[in-house]
Structures are given as C-alpha cells and as structure tokens.
CSV table of C-alpha atoms in Angstrom, one decimal:
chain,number,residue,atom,x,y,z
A,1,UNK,CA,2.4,-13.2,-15.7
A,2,UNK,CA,-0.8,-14.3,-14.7
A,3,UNK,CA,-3.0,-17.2,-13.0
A,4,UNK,CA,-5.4,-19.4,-15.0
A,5,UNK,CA,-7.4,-22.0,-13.5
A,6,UNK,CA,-7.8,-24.8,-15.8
A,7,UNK,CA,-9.2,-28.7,-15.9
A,8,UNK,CA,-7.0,-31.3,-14.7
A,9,UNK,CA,-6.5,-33.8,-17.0
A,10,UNK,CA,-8.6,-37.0,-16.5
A,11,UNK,CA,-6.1,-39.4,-16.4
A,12,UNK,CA,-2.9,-37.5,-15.1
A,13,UNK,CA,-3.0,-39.9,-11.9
A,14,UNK,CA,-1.9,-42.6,-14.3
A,15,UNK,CA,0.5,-40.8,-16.0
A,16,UNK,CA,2.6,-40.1,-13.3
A,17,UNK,CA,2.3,-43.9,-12.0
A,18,UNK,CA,3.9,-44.8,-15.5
A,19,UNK,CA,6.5,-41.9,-15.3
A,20,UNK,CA,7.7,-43.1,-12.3
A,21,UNK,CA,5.9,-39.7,-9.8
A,22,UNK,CA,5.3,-41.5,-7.2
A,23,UNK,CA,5.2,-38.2,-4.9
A,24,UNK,CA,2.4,-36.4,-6.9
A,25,UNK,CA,0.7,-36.4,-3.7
A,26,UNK,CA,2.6,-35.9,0.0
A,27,UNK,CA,1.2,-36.9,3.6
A,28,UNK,CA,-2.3,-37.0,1.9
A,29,UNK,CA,-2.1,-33.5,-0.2
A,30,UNK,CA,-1.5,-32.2,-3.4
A,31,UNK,CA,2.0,-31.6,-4.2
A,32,UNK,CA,1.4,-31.7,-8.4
A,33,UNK,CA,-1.3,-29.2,-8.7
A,34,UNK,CA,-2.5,-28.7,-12.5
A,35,UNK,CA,-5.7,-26.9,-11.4
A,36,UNK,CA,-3.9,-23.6,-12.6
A,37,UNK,CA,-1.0,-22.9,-14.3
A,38,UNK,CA,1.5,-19.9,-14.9
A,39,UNK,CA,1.1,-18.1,-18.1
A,40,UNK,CA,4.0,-15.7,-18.6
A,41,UNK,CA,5.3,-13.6,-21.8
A,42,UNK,CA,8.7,-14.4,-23.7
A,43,UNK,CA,10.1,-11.1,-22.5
A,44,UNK,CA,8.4,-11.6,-19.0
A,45,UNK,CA,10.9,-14.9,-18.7
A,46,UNK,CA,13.8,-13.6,-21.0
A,47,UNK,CA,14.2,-10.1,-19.8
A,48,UNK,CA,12.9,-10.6,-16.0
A,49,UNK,CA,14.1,-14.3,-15.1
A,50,UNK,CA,16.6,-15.5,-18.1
A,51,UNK,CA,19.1,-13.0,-17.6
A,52,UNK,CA,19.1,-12.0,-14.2
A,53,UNK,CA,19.6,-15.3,-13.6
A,54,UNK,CA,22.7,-15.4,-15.5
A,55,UNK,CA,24.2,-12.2,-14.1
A,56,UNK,CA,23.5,-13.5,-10.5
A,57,UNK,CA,25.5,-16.9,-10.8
A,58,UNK,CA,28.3,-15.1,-12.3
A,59,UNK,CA,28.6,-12.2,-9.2
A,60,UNK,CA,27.8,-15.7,-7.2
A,61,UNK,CA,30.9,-17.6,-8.3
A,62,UNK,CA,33.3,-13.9,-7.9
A,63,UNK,CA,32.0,-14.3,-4.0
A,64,UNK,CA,33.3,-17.6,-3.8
A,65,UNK,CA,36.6,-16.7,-4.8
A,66,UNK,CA,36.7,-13.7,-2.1
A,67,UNK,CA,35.4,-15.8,0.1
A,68,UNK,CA,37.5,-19.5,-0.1
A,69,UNK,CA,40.8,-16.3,0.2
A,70,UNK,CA,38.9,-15.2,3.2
A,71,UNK,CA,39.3,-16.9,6.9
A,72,UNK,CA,37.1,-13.9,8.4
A,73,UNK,CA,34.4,-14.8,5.5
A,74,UNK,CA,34.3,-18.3,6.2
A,75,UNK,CA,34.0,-17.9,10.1
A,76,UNK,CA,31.3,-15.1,8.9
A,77,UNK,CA,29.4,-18.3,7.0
A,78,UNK,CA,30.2,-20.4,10.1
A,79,UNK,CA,32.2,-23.2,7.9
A,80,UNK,CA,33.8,-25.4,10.0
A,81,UNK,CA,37.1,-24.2,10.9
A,82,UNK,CA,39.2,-27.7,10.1
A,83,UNK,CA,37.0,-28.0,7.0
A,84,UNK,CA,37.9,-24.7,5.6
A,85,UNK,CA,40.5,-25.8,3.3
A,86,UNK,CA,37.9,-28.0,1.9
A,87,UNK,CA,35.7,-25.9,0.7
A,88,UNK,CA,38.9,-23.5,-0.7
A,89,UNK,CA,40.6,-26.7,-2.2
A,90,UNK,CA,37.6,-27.5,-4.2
A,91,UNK,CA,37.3,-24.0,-5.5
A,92,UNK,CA,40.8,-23.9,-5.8
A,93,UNK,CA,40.8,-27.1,-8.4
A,94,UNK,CA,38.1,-25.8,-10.1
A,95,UNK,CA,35.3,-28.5,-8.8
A,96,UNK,CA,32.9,-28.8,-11.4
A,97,UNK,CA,28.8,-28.1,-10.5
A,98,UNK,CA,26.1,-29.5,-12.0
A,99,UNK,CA,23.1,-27.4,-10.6
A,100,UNK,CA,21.0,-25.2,-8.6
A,101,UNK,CA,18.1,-22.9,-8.3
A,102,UNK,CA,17.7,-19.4,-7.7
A,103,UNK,CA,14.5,-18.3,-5.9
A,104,UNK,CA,12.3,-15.2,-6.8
A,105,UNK,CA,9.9,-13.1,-5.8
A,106,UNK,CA,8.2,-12.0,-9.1
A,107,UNK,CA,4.7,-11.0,-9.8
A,108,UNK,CA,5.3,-10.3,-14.1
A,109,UNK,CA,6.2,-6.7,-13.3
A,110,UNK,CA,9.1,-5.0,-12.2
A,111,UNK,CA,12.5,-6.7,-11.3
A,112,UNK,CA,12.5,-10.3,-9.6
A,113,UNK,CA,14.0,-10.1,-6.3
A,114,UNK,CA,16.4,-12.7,-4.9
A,115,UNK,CA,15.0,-14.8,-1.9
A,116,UNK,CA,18.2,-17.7,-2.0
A,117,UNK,CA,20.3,-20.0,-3.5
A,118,UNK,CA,20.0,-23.1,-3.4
A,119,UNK,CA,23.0,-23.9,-4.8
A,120,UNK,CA,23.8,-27.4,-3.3
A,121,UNK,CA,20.9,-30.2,-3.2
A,122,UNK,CA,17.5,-28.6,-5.0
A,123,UNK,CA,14.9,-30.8,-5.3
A,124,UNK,CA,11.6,-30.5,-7.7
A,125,UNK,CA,13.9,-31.4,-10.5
A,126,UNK,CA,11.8,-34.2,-12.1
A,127,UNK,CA,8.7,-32.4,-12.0
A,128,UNK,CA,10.6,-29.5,-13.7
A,129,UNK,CA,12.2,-31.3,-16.5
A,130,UNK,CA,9.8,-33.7,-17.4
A,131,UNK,CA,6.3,-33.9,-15.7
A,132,UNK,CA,5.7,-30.1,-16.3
A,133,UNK,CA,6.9,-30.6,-20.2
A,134,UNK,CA,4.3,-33.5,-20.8
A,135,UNK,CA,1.5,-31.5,-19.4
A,136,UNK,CA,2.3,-28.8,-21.6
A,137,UNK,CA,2.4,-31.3,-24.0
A,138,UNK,CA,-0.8,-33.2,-23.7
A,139,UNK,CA,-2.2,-29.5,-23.2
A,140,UNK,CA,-1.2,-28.7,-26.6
A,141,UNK,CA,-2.7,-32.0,-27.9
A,142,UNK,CA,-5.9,-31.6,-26.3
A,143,UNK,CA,-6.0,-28.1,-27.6
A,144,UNK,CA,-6.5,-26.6,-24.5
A,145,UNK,CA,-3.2,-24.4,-25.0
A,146,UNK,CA,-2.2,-22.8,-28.6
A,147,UNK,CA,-0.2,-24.9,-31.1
A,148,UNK,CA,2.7,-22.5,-30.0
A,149,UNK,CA,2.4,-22.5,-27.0
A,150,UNK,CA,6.0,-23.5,-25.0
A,151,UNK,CA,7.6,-23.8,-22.1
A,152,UNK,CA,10.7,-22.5,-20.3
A,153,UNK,CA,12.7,-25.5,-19.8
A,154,UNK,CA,15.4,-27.5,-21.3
A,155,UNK,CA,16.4,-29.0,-17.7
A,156,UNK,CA,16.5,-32.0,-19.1
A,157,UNK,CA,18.8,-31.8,-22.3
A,158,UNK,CA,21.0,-29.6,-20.1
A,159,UNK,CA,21.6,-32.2,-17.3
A,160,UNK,CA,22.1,-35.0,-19.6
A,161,UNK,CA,24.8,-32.9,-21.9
A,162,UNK,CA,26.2,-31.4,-18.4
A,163,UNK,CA,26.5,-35.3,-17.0
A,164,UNK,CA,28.5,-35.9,-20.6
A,165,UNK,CA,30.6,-33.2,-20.0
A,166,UNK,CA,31.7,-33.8,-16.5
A,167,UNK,CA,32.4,-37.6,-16.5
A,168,UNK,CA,34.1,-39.8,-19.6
A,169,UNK,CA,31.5,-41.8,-21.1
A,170,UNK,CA,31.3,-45.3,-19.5
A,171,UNK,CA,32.2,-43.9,-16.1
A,172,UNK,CA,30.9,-45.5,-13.2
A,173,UNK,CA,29.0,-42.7,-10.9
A,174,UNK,CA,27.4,-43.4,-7.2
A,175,UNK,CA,24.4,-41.5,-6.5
A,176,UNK,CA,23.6,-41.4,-2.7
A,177,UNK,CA,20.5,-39.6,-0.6
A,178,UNK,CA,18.4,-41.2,2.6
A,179,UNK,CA,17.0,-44.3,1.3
A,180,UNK,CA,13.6,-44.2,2.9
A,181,UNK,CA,13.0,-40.7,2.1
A,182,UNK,CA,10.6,-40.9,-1.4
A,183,UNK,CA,10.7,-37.6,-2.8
A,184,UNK,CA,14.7,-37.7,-2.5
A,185,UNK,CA,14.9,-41.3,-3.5
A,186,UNK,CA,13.0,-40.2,-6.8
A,187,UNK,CA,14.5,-37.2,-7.5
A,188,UNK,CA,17.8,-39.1,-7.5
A,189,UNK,CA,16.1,-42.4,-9.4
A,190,UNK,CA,16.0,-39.6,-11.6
A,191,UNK,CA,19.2,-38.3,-12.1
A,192,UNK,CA,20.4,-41.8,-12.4
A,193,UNK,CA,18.3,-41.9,-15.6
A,194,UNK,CA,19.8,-38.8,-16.6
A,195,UNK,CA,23.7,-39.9,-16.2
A,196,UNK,CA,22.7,-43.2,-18.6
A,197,UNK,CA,21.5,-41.4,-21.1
A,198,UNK,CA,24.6,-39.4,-21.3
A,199,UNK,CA,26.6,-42.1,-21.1
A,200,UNK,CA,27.0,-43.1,-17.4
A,201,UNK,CA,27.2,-45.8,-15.3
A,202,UNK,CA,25.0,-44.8,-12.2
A,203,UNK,CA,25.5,-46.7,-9.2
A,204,UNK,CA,23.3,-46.5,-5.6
A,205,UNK,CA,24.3,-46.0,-2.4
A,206,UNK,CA,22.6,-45.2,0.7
A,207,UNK,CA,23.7,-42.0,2.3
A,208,UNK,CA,24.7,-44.0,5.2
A,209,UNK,CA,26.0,-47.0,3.9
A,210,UNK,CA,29.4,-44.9,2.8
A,211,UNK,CA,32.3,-46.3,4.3
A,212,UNK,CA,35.7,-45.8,4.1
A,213,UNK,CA,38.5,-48.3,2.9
A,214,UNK,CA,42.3,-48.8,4.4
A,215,UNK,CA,43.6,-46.2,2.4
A,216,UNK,CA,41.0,-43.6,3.6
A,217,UNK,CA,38.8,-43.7,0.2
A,218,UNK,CA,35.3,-43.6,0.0
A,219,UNK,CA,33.7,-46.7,-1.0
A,220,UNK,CA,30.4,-48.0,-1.5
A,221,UNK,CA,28.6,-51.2,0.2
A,222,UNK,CA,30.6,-53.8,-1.7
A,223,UNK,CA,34.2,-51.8,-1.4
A,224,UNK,CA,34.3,-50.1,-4.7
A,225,UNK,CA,35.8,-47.2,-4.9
A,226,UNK,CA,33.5,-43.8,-5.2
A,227,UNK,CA,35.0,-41.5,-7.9
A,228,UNK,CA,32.6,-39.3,-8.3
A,229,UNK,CA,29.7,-38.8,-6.4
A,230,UNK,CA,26.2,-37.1,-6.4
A,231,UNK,CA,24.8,-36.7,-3.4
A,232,UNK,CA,21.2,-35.5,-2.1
A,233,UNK,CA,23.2,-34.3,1.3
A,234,UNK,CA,23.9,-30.9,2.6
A,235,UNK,CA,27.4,-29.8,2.6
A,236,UNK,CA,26.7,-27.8,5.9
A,237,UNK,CA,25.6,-31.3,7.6
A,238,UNK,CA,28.6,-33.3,5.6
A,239,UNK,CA,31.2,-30.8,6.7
A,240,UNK,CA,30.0,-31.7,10.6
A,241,UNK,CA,29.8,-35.5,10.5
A,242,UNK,CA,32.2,-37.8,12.2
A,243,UNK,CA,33.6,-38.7,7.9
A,244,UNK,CA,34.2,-35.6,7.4
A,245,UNK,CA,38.0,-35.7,8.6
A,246,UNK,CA,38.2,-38.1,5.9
A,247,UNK,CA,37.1,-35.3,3.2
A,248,UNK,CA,40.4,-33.5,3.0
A,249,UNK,CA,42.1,-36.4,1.5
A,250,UNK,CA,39.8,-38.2,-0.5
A,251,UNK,CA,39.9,-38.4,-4.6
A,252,UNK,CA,36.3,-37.8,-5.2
A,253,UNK,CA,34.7,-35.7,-7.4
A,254,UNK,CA,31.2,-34.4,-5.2
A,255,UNK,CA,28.5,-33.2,-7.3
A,256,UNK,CA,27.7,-30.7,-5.8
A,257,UNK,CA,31.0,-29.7,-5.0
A,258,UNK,CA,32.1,-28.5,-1.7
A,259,UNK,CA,33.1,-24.5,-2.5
A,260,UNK,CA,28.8,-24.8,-3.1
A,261,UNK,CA,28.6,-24.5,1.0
A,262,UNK,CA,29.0,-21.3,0.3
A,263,UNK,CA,26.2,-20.5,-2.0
A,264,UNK,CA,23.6,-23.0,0.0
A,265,UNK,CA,24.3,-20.3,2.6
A,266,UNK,CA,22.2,-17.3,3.4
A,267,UNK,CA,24.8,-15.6,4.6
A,268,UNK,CA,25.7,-14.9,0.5
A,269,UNK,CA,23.0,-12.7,0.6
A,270,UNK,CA,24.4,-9.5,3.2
A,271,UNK,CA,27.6,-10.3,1.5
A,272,UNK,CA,26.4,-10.0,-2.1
A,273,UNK,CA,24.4,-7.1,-1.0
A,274,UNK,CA,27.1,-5.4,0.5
A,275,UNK,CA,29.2,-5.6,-2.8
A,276,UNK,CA,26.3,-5.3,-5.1
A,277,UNK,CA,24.7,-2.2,-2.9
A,278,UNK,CA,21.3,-1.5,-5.3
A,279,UNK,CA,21.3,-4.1,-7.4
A,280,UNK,CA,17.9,-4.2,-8.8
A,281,UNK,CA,17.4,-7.8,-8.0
A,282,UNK,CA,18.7,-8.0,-4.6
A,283,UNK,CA,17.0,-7.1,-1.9
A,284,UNK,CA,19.2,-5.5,1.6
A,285,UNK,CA,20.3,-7.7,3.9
A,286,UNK,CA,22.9,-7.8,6.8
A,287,UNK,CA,23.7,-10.3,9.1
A,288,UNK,CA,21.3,-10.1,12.6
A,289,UNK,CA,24.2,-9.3,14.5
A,290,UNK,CA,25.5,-6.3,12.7
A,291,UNK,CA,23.1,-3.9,14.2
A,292,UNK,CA,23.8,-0.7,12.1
A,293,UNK,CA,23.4,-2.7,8.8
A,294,UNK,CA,20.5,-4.7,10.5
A,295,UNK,CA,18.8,-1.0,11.4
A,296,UNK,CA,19.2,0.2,8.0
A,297,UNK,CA,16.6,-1.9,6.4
A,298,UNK,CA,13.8,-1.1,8.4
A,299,UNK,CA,10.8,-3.0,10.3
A,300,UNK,CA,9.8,-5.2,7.3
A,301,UNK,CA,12.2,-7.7,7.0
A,302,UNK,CA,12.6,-11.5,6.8
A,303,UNK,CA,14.5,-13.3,9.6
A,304,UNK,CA,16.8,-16.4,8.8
A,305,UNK,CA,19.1,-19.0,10.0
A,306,UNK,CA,21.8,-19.0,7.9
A,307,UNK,CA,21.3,-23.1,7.3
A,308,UNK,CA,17.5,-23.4,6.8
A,309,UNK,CA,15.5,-25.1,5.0
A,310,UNK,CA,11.7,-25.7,3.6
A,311,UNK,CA,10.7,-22.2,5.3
A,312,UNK,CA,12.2,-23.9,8.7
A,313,UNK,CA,12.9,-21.2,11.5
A,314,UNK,CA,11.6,-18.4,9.2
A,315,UNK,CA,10.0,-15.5,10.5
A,316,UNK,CA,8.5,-12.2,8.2
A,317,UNK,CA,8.0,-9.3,10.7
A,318,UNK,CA,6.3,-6.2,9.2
A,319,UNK,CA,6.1,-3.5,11.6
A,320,UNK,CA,4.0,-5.4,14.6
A,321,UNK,CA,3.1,-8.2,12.2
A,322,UNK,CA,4.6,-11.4,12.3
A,323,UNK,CA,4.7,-15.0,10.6
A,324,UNK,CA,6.9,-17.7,11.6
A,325,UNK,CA,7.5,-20.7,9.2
A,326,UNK,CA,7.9,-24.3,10.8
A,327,UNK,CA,10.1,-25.5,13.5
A,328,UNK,CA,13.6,-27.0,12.2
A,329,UNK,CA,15.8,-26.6,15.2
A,330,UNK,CA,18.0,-24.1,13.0
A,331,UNK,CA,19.7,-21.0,14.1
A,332,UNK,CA,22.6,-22.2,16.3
A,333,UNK,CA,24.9,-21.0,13.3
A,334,UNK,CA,23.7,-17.9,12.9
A,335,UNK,CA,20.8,-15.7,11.3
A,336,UNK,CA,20.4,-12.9,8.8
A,337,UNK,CA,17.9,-10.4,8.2
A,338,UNK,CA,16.7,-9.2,4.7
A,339,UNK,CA,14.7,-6.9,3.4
A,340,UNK,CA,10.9,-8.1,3.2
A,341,UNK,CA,9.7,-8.3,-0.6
A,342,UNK,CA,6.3,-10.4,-0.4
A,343,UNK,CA,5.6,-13.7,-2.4
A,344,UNK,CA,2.5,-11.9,-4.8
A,345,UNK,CA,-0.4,-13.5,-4.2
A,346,UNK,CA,-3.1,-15.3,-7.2
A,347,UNK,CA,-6.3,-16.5,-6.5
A,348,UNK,CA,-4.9,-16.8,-2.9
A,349,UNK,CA,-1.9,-18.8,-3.3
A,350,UNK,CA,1.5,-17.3,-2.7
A,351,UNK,CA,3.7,-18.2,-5.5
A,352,UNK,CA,7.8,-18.4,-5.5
A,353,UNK,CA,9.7,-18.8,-8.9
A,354,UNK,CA,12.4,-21.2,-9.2
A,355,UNK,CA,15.3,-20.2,-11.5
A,356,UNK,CA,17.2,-23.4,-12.5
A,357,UNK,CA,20.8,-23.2,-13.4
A,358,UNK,CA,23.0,-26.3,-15.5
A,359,UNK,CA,26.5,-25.5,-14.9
A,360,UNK,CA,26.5,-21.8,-15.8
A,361,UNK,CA,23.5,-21.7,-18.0
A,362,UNK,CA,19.9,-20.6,-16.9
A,363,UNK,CA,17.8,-23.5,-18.5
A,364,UNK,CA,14.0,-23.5,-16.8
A,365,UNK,CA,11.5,-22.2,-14.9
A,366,UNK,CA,9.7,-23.7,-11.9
A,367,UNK,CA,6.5,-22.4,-9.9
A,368,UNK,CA,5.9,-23.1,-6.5
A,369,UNK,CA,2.6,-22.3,-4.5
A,370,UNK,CA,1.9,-21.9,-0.7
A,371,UNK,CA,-1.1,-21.3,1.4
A,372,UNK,CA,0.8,-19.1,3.5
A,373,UNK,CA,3.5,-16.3,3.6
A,374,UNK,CA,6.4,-18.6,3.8
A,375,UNK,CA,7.2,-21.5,1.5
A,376,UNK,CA,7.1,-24.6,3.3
A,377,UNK,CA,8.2,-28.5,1.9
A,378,UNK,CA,4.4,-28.9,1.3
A,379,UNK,CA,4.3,-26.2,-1.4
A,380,UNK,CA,2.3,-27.2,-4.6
A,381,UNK,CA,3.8,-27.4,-7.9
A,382,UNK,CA,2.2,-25.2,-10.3
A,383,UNK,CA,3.1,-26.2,-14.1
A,384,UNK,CA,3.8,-22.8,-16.8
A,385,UNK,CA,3.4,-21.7,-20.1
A,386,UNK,CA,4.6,-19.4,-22.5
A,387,UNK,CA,1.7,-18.2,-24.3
C-alpha cells in the first residue's frame, strides 16, 4: 500500500457536472481529491481487507442474535426500552440489509484493525461505485496507469443485483433523506438510479414529509402506501421520534433494517471484543463505565459516544496527549473506550479504509483522507488502484 501523487485530470470538473457529483467540492474545499491515489497489491486487498471483512459481518450478525435475546444487551446499547421489540422483531423476521461499511486502520502491513461499523446509513457510496471506477478508467486510457491495472469495486453491480433480489421487479420503492441536505440528497439520487436499473420503481419522499394514514401505515405526500423504504436516517434518531410508536405496527420493509441499530452502535465493539478476546483485527475495548475492562487497555485509547458521528465527540488520549474531534452534542447515551491504533499517515494525510459490504458480500474498497488525527465529514476522497 502506498501513496502516489499524480496529475489531476484536466477536465474532471466537468465530468462530475455530467455524472451528476455535484459535491466534488464541500463548504469551499476539496472533498474528490485525485491529486494522489492508493496503490495497493491483490493480496494487500484480498488477504488483509477481502476477507476479514467477510469474517467480521458474519461474527457481526451472531451478535445480533445474542443481543435482540438480550434485554440487559439492549439497555447496554441504550435502545429505547418500548422500541426494543422492534429491533428483535426485525431480526426475528429475517429483515433483509442492503449495505454498510466497515472502517479500518491499515497501513499495507500487518492486520487491519476495526475502527466501526457503519452498518446503517454510509454515505460516499457514489464516489465509490462509480466516480472512483471512471477515474481508473480514464487513467487507464490516458496511460497513466498500466493496461491491467484494476480496481477493488463492484459496488455498483452488487447494489443493483442486491435491489433485484430484495424487491419483485416493478415494485414501487420510496427513498427518503433531508431534502436540503446535498451530499445525502445525491447519494440517494443515486441509489434511486440503482433500484431502476434493477427493476424498481423509486419513489421520493422527504424525510419529514412521512405521514401516517387512518390505519397507522406509513404513507408518502400523496397517501400512498410506503412498502418498502430506504432511508438516509439513523435508526438511533428514528427509534426516538414522536412516529416511532407507529414502528411496531407498520408493514414496511426499512432498508436498512431496524436489528442494524445494533451494528451502527459502538457499543458492538467492547461486546465483539469481549467474545472475540484477540482477534487479530479487533482492537480492546470496554464500555467507559466498566472501569476494570476500561483499565485494562491502557493510556492510549480512543474515547466515544456510543451514537457519533463524522469524528463528532471523539477524543484520542495517548498518555498526556490529547485530540478531540468536533462538537456533535453526543454522549448522553453513553461512551466507550478502545484501544488507540493510529490512522498511518502519507505525505501527511491520515488515511481510513472503507470496507463496503452488499448484503453479506465484501464488494469495494474506499479511501478516506484527513488533515488530522480524527476523521471528520470534511475528509477527502482518495481514489485506488490495484497495480
């Protein structure tokens, strides 16, 4: 795994105007960075990233099942007590997922380590599947990477057969997320694309233009009925709204389902440490108020709320040293700590890798890169090759 700083191309401005990437550049910076790029080995991603990822969802979905059986686990991941049966039901009916994305720390040797899940709404999905794959491609054309040169990432052809496979072809589908937010508006613009190409009917709605008919049934702005769902919303939020005594009755599918608020939470991590005790890609971690398991890993260790977000409410304490992330207003429900294992640092950019998952198939590989310590929603997105 290595660094390389390379030319932009001249006109990639334009491309992304006609692809529809309208959020190549946030609050006046770079967010699509193709200054440098990622150039990892086939074993680097297949050995270090490929399967470990697949290994990890598996002992993933075996803690959901403990934990939906488990009314001490569920207080432990501070799910709302009347919501509880929810999140079990869900599991319980076998609630289909779409996606999610592990997060490494990985510098091309040794094993990546496991920062989080996030297992419920993970964005930087278009520029994984498709604005990443035409740079390698126009890369390759330009011959400024190797004829053979590839990428790891079928994101795309996985979400379009996993869409096929969830929903009857011709099925009408909402998609909802905060209408005024762009990168969220985009990213779901997106997977709207994706459901009609496998067959879909994708339908809009704003987040807060749900309502809810006589019988208690979601519906969307002009009363139709929401079967199934995809929504750009926390569960953690959704299971604390004033709808959400409407949730236990209601016939839709959610994509992401709800059993995923227990995934999206960092309080997985202590709890898959504690049954997976050495795993060589987790890293200890115990809950902040469990003061034996807490002591045991020592005075490097990262700090978080159980529900955060974008780096919010982080803090990295190494012996006297310490780095706090940005302000969220997180940490009412609870923190853990976790062992410190440092983003590596090239050319002066700390760089996290994104593991995707399409159902349970590891499918791509995303690289994200941070002036600082912690990973914030301003990160850069670093393209990659396999060459």
């Amino acid at each position: 795994m290595e660094r390389v700083a390379t030319e932009e191309r001249p006109n990639w401005q334009e491309v992304a105007r006609e692809m529809g990437f309208t959020f190549h550049h946030s609050e006046g910076q770079r967010y699509w960075d193709e200054r440098a790029y990622y150039r990892f080995t086939l074993d680097e991603v297949e050995r270090d990233i490929e399967e470990p990822s697949a290994e990890l969802h598996q002992m993933c979905l075996v803690l959901v099942d403990e934990v939906v059986k488990s009314e001490a686990l569920m207080h432990r991941l501070a799910i709302p007590e009347p919501m509880r049966d929810v999140v079990a039901s869900s599991w319980r009916a076998g609630a289909p997922s779409l996606y999610g994305r592990f997060d490494f720390s990985y510098a091309g040797a040794g094993p990546a380590k496991l920062l989080e899940y996030n297992a419920d709404t993970p964005t930087s999905i278009y520029e994984t599947a498709l604005f990443q794959w035409h740079w390698l491609e126009d890369m390759i054309a330009a011959g400024r990477l190797p004829d053979d040169a590839d990428q790891y990432n079928r994101l795309h052809e996985a979400l379009v057969e996993r869409f096929g496979a969830l929903l009857t072809r011709g099925s009408l589908i909402h998609f909802s997320s905060d209408a005024d937010h762009l990168e969220d508006r985009q990213t779901v613009r997106y997977l709207e694309d994706v459901a009609r190409q496998a067959g879909l009917e994708p339908e809009f709605v704003p987040i807060d233009r749900i309502g809810v008919d006589a019988d208690s049934r979601f519906v969307d702005e002009e009363g139709v009925l929401i079967a199934a769902l995809f929504k750009l919303y926390p569960w953690e939020d959704m299971l604390r709204e004033p709808y959400a005594a409407k949730l236990p009755g209601t016939p839709t599918l959610f994509l992401e389902p709800a059993w995923k608020a227990v995934l999206s939470n960092k309080g997985m991590l202590p709890l898959l440490w504690e049954r997976h005790r050495g795993h060589p890609n987790l890293l200890p971690a115990a809950f902040a108020d469990d003061s034996a398991a807490a002591a045991e890993i020592g005075a490097r260790y990262v700090r978080k709320p159980l529900f955060s977000r974008e780096g919010w409410d982080i803090e990295l304490v190494d012996g006297d040293a310490r780095v706090a992330g940005p302000v969220g207003g997180y940490g009412e429900e609870g923190w853990i700590v976790q062992a410190l294992a440092p983003l590596p640092v090239f050319d002066g950019a700390h760089a996290v890798i994104g593991s995707w998952i399409v159902g349970e198939e590891p499918v791509a590989l995303s690289v994200r890169e941070d002036d600082a310590a912690i990973t914030r929603d301003l990160a850069r997105y670093a393209p990659h090759a396999i060459a």
